[in-house]
Each structure stands twice: as C-alpha cells, then as structure tokens.
Short mmCIF file of C-alpha atoms in Angstrom, two decimals:
data_model
loop_
_atom_site.label_atom_id
_atom_site.label_comp_id
_atom_site.label_asym_id
_atom_site.label_seq_id
_atom_site.Cartn_x
_atom_site.Cartn_y
_atom_site.Cartn_z
CA MET N 1 88.63 99.54 49.69
CA PRO N 2 85.68 101.44 51.16
CA VAL N 3 85.29 101.09 54.96
CA ALA N 4 82.26 99.14 55.74
CA GLN N 5 79.55 100.84 57.53
CA VAL N 6 76.47 99.60 59.83
CA ARG N 7 74.13 99.78 56.92
CA ASP N 8 76.58 97.62 54.75
CA VAL N 9 76.38 94.94 57.83
CA ALA N 10 72.71 95.16 58.02
CA ALA N 11 72.33 94.65 54.21
CA ARG N 12 74.53 91.54 54.23
CA ALA N 13 72.76 90.22 57.45
CA GLY N 14 69.31 90.76 56.01
CA VAL N 15 68.27 93.15 59.06
CA SER N 16 67.79 96.91 59.80
CA PRO N 17 70.59 99.17 60.79
CA ALA N 18 68.79 99.32 63.99
CA THR N 19 69.01 95.82 64.67
CA VAL N 20 72.78 95.90 64.10
CA SER N 21 73.10 98.77 66.52
CA ASN N 22 71.37 96.66 69.18
CA ALA N 23 73.51 93.62 68.42
CA LEU N 24 76.45 95.95 69.12
CA ASN N 25 75.22 97.70 72.28
CA HIS N 26 72.34 95.63 73.57
CA PRO N 27 72.93 92.02 72.23
CA SER N 28 70.49 90.82 74.83
CA LYS N 29 67.77 92.26 72.72
CA VAL N 30 68.56 90.40 69.56
CA SER N 31 68.02 86.66 69.17
CA PRO N 32 70.80 84.23 68.88
CA GLU N 33 70.21 83.36 65.30
CA THR N 34 70.29 87.03 64.36
CA LEU N 35 73.31 87.77 66.29
CA THR N 36 75.06 84.83 64.56
CA ARG N 37 74.11 86.37 61.12
CA ILE N 38 75.17 89.88 62.19
CA GLN N 39 78.54 88.46 63.46
CA ALA N 40 79.34 86.43 60.28
CA ALA N 41 78.47 89.82 58.24
CA ILE N 42 80.94 91.75 60.44
CA ASP N 43 83.52 89.33 60.09
CA GLU N 44 83.11 89.07 56.20
CA LEU N 45 83.07 92.95 55.51
CA GLY N 46 85.84 93.47 58.16
CA TYR N 47 83.37 95.95 59.93
CA VAL N 48 85.06 97.96 63.01
CA ARG N 49 82.85 99.90 65.11
CA ASN N 50 83.76 103.72 65.65
CA ASP N 51 83.56 103.98 69.24
CA ALA N 52 85.20 107.48 69.36
CA ALA N 53 82.47 108.78 66.97
CA ARG N 54 79.74 107.06 69.17
CA GLN N 55 81.03 108.49 72.50
CA LEU N 56 81.20 112.04 70.97
CA ARG N 57 77.85 111.76 69.68
CA ALA N 58 76.89 111.01 73.21
CA GLY N 59 78.75 113.82 74.66
CA THR N 60 81.32 111.62 76.40
CA ASN N 61 84.84 110.04 75.80
CA ARG N 62 85.99 107.21 78.10
CA ALA N 63 89.32 107.93 77.43
CA ILE N 64 91.77 109.37 79.82
CA GLY N 65 94.49 112.22 79.05
CA MET N 66 97.44 112.61 80.70
CA ILE N 67 100.39 115.20 80.36
CA VAL N 68 103.67 114.56 81.66
CA LEU N 69 106.69 116.83 81.82
CA ASP N 70 109.32 114.53 79.94
CA VAL N 71 108.02 111.39 78.35
CA ALA N 72 111.95 110.57 77.87
CA ASN N 73 112.48 110.56 81.47
CA PRO N 74 112.01 106.86 82.67
CA PHE N 75 110.16 108.17 85.66
CA PHE N 76 107.22 109.57 83.97
CA THR N 77 107.09 106.17 81.78
CA ASP N 78 106.85 104.31 85.19
CA VAL N 79 104.05 106.65 86.24
CA ALA N 80 102.03 106.12 83.03
CA ARG N 81 102.42 102.38 83.60
CA GLY N 82 100.89 102.65 86.85
CA VAL N 83 98.03 104.59 85.48
CA GLU N 84 97.53 102.22 82.42
CA ASP N 85 97.46 99.33 84.74
CA VAL N 86 94.46 100.77 86.59
CA LEU N 87 92.67 101.86 83.39
CA LEU N 88 92.92 98.74 81.65
CA ASP N 89 90.93 96.94 84.17
CA GLN N 90 88.34 99.61 83.49
CA GLN N 91 88.47 99.25 79.67
CA ARG N 92 89.57 102.91 79.46
CA PRO N 93 92.20 104.02 76.79
CA LEU N 94 95.01 106.24 77.96
CA ILE N 95 96.18 109.00 75.67
CA LEU N 96 99.46 110.30 76.75
CA GLY N 97 100.97 113.65 76.07
CA ASN N 98 104.41 115.10 76.48
CA SER N 99 104.68 118.86 77.30
CA ALA N 100 108.42 118.74 77.30
CA GLN N 101 108.28 121.50 79.96
CA GLN N 102 106.99 123.74 77.39
CA PRO N 103 103.69 125.76 78.42
CA SER N 104 102.54 126.02 74.66
CA ARG N 105 102.58 122.21 74.42
CA GLU N 106 100.82 121.67 77.32
CA THR N 107 98.07 124.27 76.26
CA ASN N 108 97.94 122.42 73.10
CA TYR N 109 97.17 119.03 74.65
CA LEU N 110 94.47 120.60 77.09
CA ASP N 111 92.93 122.08 74.06
CA LEU N 112 93.04 118.75 72.45
CA PHE N 113 91.67 116.94 75.43
CA GLU N 114 88.85 119.51 75.86
CA GLN N 115 87.90 119.12 72.26
CA GLN N 116 87.92 115.24 72.48
CA ARG N 117 85.50 115.69 75.64
CA MET N 118 87.90 113.40 77.68
CA ASP N 119 86.31 111.93 80.87
CA GLY N 120 89.23 112.82 82.85
CA VAL N 121 92.68 114.44 82.63
CA LEU N 122 95.77 113.58 84.72
CA ILE N 123 98.65 116.39 84.58
CA THR N 124 101.77 117.18 85.97
CA PRO N 125 101.70 121.25 85.35
CA VAL N 126 104.66 123.27 83.86
CA GLY N 127 103.30 126.34 85.28
CA ASP N 128 100.26 127.86 86.61
CA VAL N 129 97.51 126.58 84.64
CA LEU N 130 94.91 126.42 87.23
CA ASP N 131 92.44 128.81 85.44
CA ARG N 132 92.83 126.66 82.39
CA LEU N 133 91.91 123.34 84.53
CA ARG N 134 88.87 125.07 86.06
CA ARG N 135 87.51 125.68 82.64
CA LEU N 136 88.28 122.14 81.73
CA ARG N 137 86.37 120.81 84.81
CA ASP N 138 83.50 123.23 84.37
CA ARG N 139 83.10 121.72 80.92
CA GLY N 140 82.65 118.28 82.30
CA THR N 141 86.33 116.86 82.37
CA SER N 142 87.55 115.66 85.68
CA VAL N 143 91.18 116.75 86.68
CA VAL N 144 93.66 115.20 89.07
CA LEU N 145 97.22 116.70 89.56
CA VAL N 146 100.22 114.48 89.35
CA ASP N 147 103.50 114.57 90.99
CA ARG N 148 102.39 118.12 92.14
CA MET N 149 101.54 119.00 95.92
CA THR N 150 98.90 121.88 95.96
CA ARG N 151 97.06 123.57 98.34
CA VAL N 152 94.17 124.21 95.89
CA LYS N 153 90.96 122.89 97.49
CA GLU N 154 89.36 122.24 94.15
CA PHE N 155 91.62 119.79 92.54
CA SER N 156 92.56 116.41 94.02
CA SER N 157 96.39 115.56 93.65
CA VAL N 158 99.09 112.87 94.11
CA ALA N 159 102.51 113.71 94.87
CA LEU N 160 105.69 113.00 96.54
CA ASP N 161 106.80 114.90 99.40
CA ASP N 162 109.59 116.61 97.59
CA LYS N 163 110.66 118.73 100.83
CA MET N 164 111.39 115.74 102.61
CA GLY N 165 113.24 114.31 99.44
CA GLY N 166 115.37 117.18 99.25
CA ARG N 167 116.04 117.06 102.89
CA ILE N 168 117.27 113.65 103.22
CA ALA N 169 119.29 113.79 100.01
CA VAL N 170 121.26 116.96 101.42
CA GLN N 171 121.43 115.47 104.83
CA HIS N 172 123.09 112.34 103.41
CA LEU N 173 125.81 114.57 101.75
CA LEU N 174 126.46 116.34 104.87
CA ASP N 175 126.62 113.28 106.76
CA THR N 176 129.43 111.96 104.37
CA GLY N 177 131.50 115.15 105.13
CA ARG N 178 130.34 117.22 102.17
CA ARG N 179 130.36 120.98 102.63
CA ARG N 180 130.17 122.77 99.18
CA ILE N 181 127.00 121.29 97.57
CA ALA N 182 125.61 122.37 94.16
CA PHE N 183 121.93 121.94 93.56
CA VAL N 184 121.67 121.44 89.69
CA GLY N 185 118.29 121.33 87.96
CA GLY N 186 115.68 123.65 86.45
CA PRO N 187 113.89 125.60 85.33
CA ALA N 188 113.48 127.08 88.86
CA SER N 189 109.64 127.79 88.23
CA LEU N 190 109.09 124.00 88.12
CA ALA N 191 107.11 123.03 91.41
CA GLN N 192 109.34 120.17 92.04
CA VAL N 193 112.50 122.13 91.59
CA LYS N 194 111.21 124.68 93.99
CA SER N 195 110.48 122.18 96.83
CA ARG N 196 113.65 120.16 96.40
CA LEU N 197 115.94 123.30 96.32
CA SER N 198 114.11 125.04 99.42
CA ALA N 199 114.41 121.84 101.38
CA ALA N 200 118.04 121.62 100.27
CA ARG N 201 118.71 125.20 101.48
CA ARG N 202 117.25 124.70 104.70
CA ALA N 203 118.99 121.54 105.62
CA VAL N 204 122.33 123.40 104.78
CA GLU N 205 121.33 126.45 106.50
CA GLN N 206 120.54 124.27 109.81
CA HIS N 207 123.73 122.33 109.38
CA GLY N 208 126.02 125.33 109.58
CA GLY N 209 129.68 125.56 108.11
CA ALA N 210 128.21 124.31 104.73
CA GLU N 211 127.13 126.03 101.73
CA LEU N 212 124.77 125.47 98.75
CA THR N 213 124.91 126.84 95.07
CA PHE N 214 122.03 126.76 92.80
CA VAL N 215 122.95 126.04 89.12
CA GLU N 216 119.79 126.52 87.09
CA THR N 217 119.22 124.61 83.95
CA GLU N 218 116.57 125.07 81.18
CA THR N 219 115.50 121.37 81.18
CA MET N 220 116.20 118.52 83.26
CA ASN N 221 117.91 115.96 81.08
CA ALA N 222 121.49 114.52 80.89
CA GLY N 223 122.69 117.13 78.45
CA ALA N 224 121.84 119.75 80.97
CA GLY N 225 123.67 118.07 83.53
CA ARG N 226 126.75 117.84 81.77
CA THR N 227 126.76 121.55 80.79
CA ALA N 228 125.84 122.63 84.25
CA VAL N 229 128.99 120.63 85.63
CA GLU N 230 131.31 121.93 82.94
CA GLN N 231 130.46 125.34 84.34
CA LEU N 232 131.18 124.36 87.84
CA LEU N 233 134.76 122.88 86.78
CA ALA N 234 135.50 126.01 85.03
CA LEU N 235 135.55 127.55 88.53
CA PRO N 236 138.85 127.93 90.37
CA ARG N 237 139.46 124.58 92.44
CA ALA N 238 138.94 126.21 95.78
CA GLN N 239 135.46 127.27 94.67
CA ARG N 240 134.18 124.10 93.11
CA PRO N 241 131.73 121.91 95.14
CA ASP N 242 132.61 118.62 96.74
CA ALA N 243 129.03 117.38 96.05
CA VAL N 244 126.34 117.64 93.43
CA PHE N 245 122.55 117.18 94.30
CA ALA N 246 120.77 116.90 90.97
CA ALA N 247 117.12 117.52 90.66
CA ASN N 248 116.59 114.19 88.92
CA ASP N 249 118.54 111.13 87.71
CA LEU N 250 118.93 112.07 84.19
CA VAL N 251 120.63 115.38 85.27
CA ALA N 252 122.93 113.38 87.85
CA LEU N 253 123.87 110.83 84.99
CA GLY N 254 124.75 113.91 82.86
CA ALA N 255 126.76 115.27 85.57
CA LEU N 256 128.48 111.93 86.24
CA GLN N 257 129.67 111.80 82.65
CA ALA N 258 131.02 115.19 82.68
CA LEU N 259 133.07 114.54 85.78
CA THR N 260 134.38 111.12 84.39
CA LEU N 261 135.42 112.96 81.28
CA ALA N 262 137.17 115.57 83.20
CA GLY N 263 139.17 112.80 84.65
CA LEU N 264 137.74 113.28 88.28
CA SER N 265 136.95 110.61 90.88
CA VAL N 266 133.35 110.22 91.95
CA PRO N 267 132.85 110.19 94.89
CA ASP N 268 136.49 110.93 95.90
CA ASP N 269 136.52 114.31 94.44
CA ILE N 270 132.76 115.24 93.94
CA ALA N 271 129.84 113.08 95.20
CA ILE N 272 126.65 112.84 93.17
CA ILE N 273 122.97 112.12 94.30
CA GLY N 274 120.04 112.27 91.86
CA TYR N 275 116.32 111.93 92.31
CA ASP N 276 113.79 109.35 91.20
CA ASP N 277 115.84 106.22 91.19
CA ILE N 278 114.87 105.26 87.69
CA ASP N 279 116.36 101.79 86.54
CA PHE N 280 119.46 103.44 84.92
CA ALA N 281 120.66 104.81 88.32
CA ALA N 282 121.74 101.41 89.60
CA SER N 283 123.21 100.19 86.24
CA ALA N 284 125.44 103.28 85.87
CA ALA N 285 129.11 102.87 85.49
CA ILE N 286 129.40 104.38 88.88
CA PRO N 287 126.14 103.22 90.57
CA LEU N 288 124.09 106.32 91.46
CA SER N 289 122.75 107.19 94.96
CA SER N 290 119.30 108.67 94.50
CA VAL N 291 115.94 109.53 96.14
CA ARG N 292 113.51 106.87 95.29
CA GLN N 293 110.00 107.86 94.24
CA PRO N 294 107.34 105.09 94.22
CA ALA N 295 106.35 106.18 90.46
CA HIS N 296 104.14 103.19 89.67
CA GLU N 297 102.32 103.39 92.88
CA MET N 298 101.82 107.38 92.19
CA GLY N 299 100.40 106.48 88.72
CA SER N 300 97.90 103.98 89.97
CA VAL N 301 96.93 105.97 93.15
CA ALA N 302 96.45 108.94 90.57
CA ALA N 303 94.29 107.06 88.29
CA THR N 304 92.15 105.51 91.01
CA THR N 305 91.64 108.94 92.52
CA LEU N 306 90.65 110.26 89.04
CA LEU N 307 87.96 107.47 88.33
CA GLY N 308 86.44 108.38 91.92
CA VAL N 309 86.10 111.71 90.60
CA ILE N 310 84.61 111.00 87.46
CA ALA N 311 82.25 108.58 89.30
CA ASP N 312 81.01 111.40 91.60
CA PRO N 313 81.64 114.78 89.81
CA GLY N 314 79.28 116.55 92.07
CA SER N 315 81.35 115.47 95.42
CA SER N 316 82.93 118.26 97.37
CA THR N 317 85.44 115.84 98.71
CA VAL N 318 89.10 116.67 97.46
CA GLN N 319 91.86 114.13 98.25
CA HIS N 320 95.70 115.13 98.61
CA VAL N 321 97.81 111.98 98.66
CA THR N 322 101.39 112.44 99.76
CA LEU N 323 103.71 109.58 99.18
CA LYS N 324 107.16 109.29 100.90
CA PRO N 325 110.42 109.15 99.31
CA GLN N 326 113.38 106.81 100.33
CA LEU N 327 117.08 107.46 100.38
CA VAL N 328 119.00 104.66 98.23
CA VAL N 329 122.55 105.02 98.95
CA ARG N 330 125.19 103.62 96.14
CA ARG N 331 128.78 104.36 95.18
CA SER N 332 128.46 107.95 93.79
CA THR N 333 128.20 109.09 97.51
CA GLY N 334 130.47 106.37 98.95
CA GLY N 335 127.93 103.81 99.65
#
C-alpha cells in the first residue's frame, strides 16, 4: 500500500496541502471544524508525518547523537539512560552509537551524525578526535565530552575524577595488606585507563614496599579479564600478584571467574577490585568491591550541559564538570 502523503490528506479533507501543513505545524491558524476534518483524514489514511525530512529541509535535526565505548558495558547503558531521561522531557530523540573502542566505527558514527545535521553530540572518545569534533562544531553541531576529563577549552565535558578513583582503589588494597598489585585493563591509549593506571602507580610509589604490574588488554570485557589473569597465574607462585585492580567491573568479573576456575580463593589468595560498580558487581558469586561511578547522574548532567550549549552556541563559556567516585567494599577484597 502506498504511503499517504500530505496531498492525499488534503484531497480527502477537501482542503489545500498548505492548510494541512498549517494544521500540523500551526493549528491555531486553522478553524476547529477544518482541524476535525483533517484529523479524520489523517486517521483514515494512516498518515504519519516525516519529521526527519521536515527538519532536514529546515537545516536542523532535534535528535541528539551519542557515541559510547562499549554498549555491552552496563555502565554506559546507565549513562545513556541518564541522557535519555533529560532528552525525553525536551521531546528530543537519542540516537546511540557503539564505537566498540574502534576508531573506525567512531568515525563512521561522527560522519553519520554530521550528515543527519544533529543538534548535538555526546561522545566518549576512543582516541584523539578533537580536530574531527571541531569540524562538527563548526558545521553547527554542539559537542560535549562524556566520561573524559579534558583541558581543551573549547568543549564542555562531564567526567569522573579517575585519578581519585584509581588512588582510593589501590589504597584500599594496600590497607588490606596487599603488596603485589596487578592493574588489568586497556588499551593503554584510553584516557580512562591512563588516569586510573597513573593514579594507581603513584599510590604504590608513595606507599613503599609495594609493586604494581600493568597487564594491558585490547578491550575491557570479561574475556579480556579472564585471559589476563590466566597469564598472571602462569607466572611462578612467588611472582604472582596478591591483588588485581581491574580497569572496569567487566574485566574484574572475568578475572574472578578465572581465579575461581583455577581453584584459588578470593580474597584469601588474590583480592579483586573493579571499577564502575555495575549491578552485576554486587550480585556476583563473590560480591565484587568496586569504585562506584554515578553513571546516571553523569548522563543527565551531560545532556543538560549539551542542551545549554545548543541554546547558546555563540557563548564562550565552557563547563568542565567533575563527579567524585566512591569506594564500595565487598567480599572480593575481604569486606
């Protein structure tokens, strides 16, 4: 069946296409009787207005694009929900893209959002895409960085204090008597990994008598955590770590599985702490200690910040909002 068009609605209602357009966009300009006839024609024909085409003709698109590192990570799902809750109140749709930590996929989504003339883009970058984001901004799309602390003056950002998070995670392990700590996560080029690792190293250096080993992974999922711990368990017993600080909870859960399958006791043999405090952390077979990120709040603040930039694109005011992490102690570190 052919898709009903405005001209079809106009013919059925006995009015001009311009009157139908006014009824859809400026109903106050149309008499109640005419509105009733047009609505009856719309219902009868099953007409659905094409807002996307209308917005593109006008040179704008009220939709907001968002690119996250890993849509399979519940942390980013919670961030996206925070964004969505704000946008729903503004009747703005959210288009979610998953870079999967791959620069090529990130670029493809940025191209798509530019082609669709999105009003705004929220992005957790894989790498250095600042030049690409500048081009996007210069063509009329506002940009806010999410889960990424930045000193770049031209883009607002909302992030967690990852250095504080890395410090409190390692300090907790040191306070429980751990001295050989393995930091597991990657790739090392990710800003979040860099910050958490540098803070972990500094905490170990300041303590004295402890050491930290970095086991880099290609991705940050449970499979990467299992593989990394299997590598650590292949070391001579005296060289094995007595604690694992995982760059996120998915890696930590994979590490926990590998240790359990190897017949080791957590935390007696090796303690584990993760990062993000996703829902699965508390419900694991051995509840996982973690550094909690306020994911939903991060998303809502990011969306609110972006809407402010969209409303005043010429403003020179740039906001950098830094949220604080919280240590959550559970059985995997002896809590």
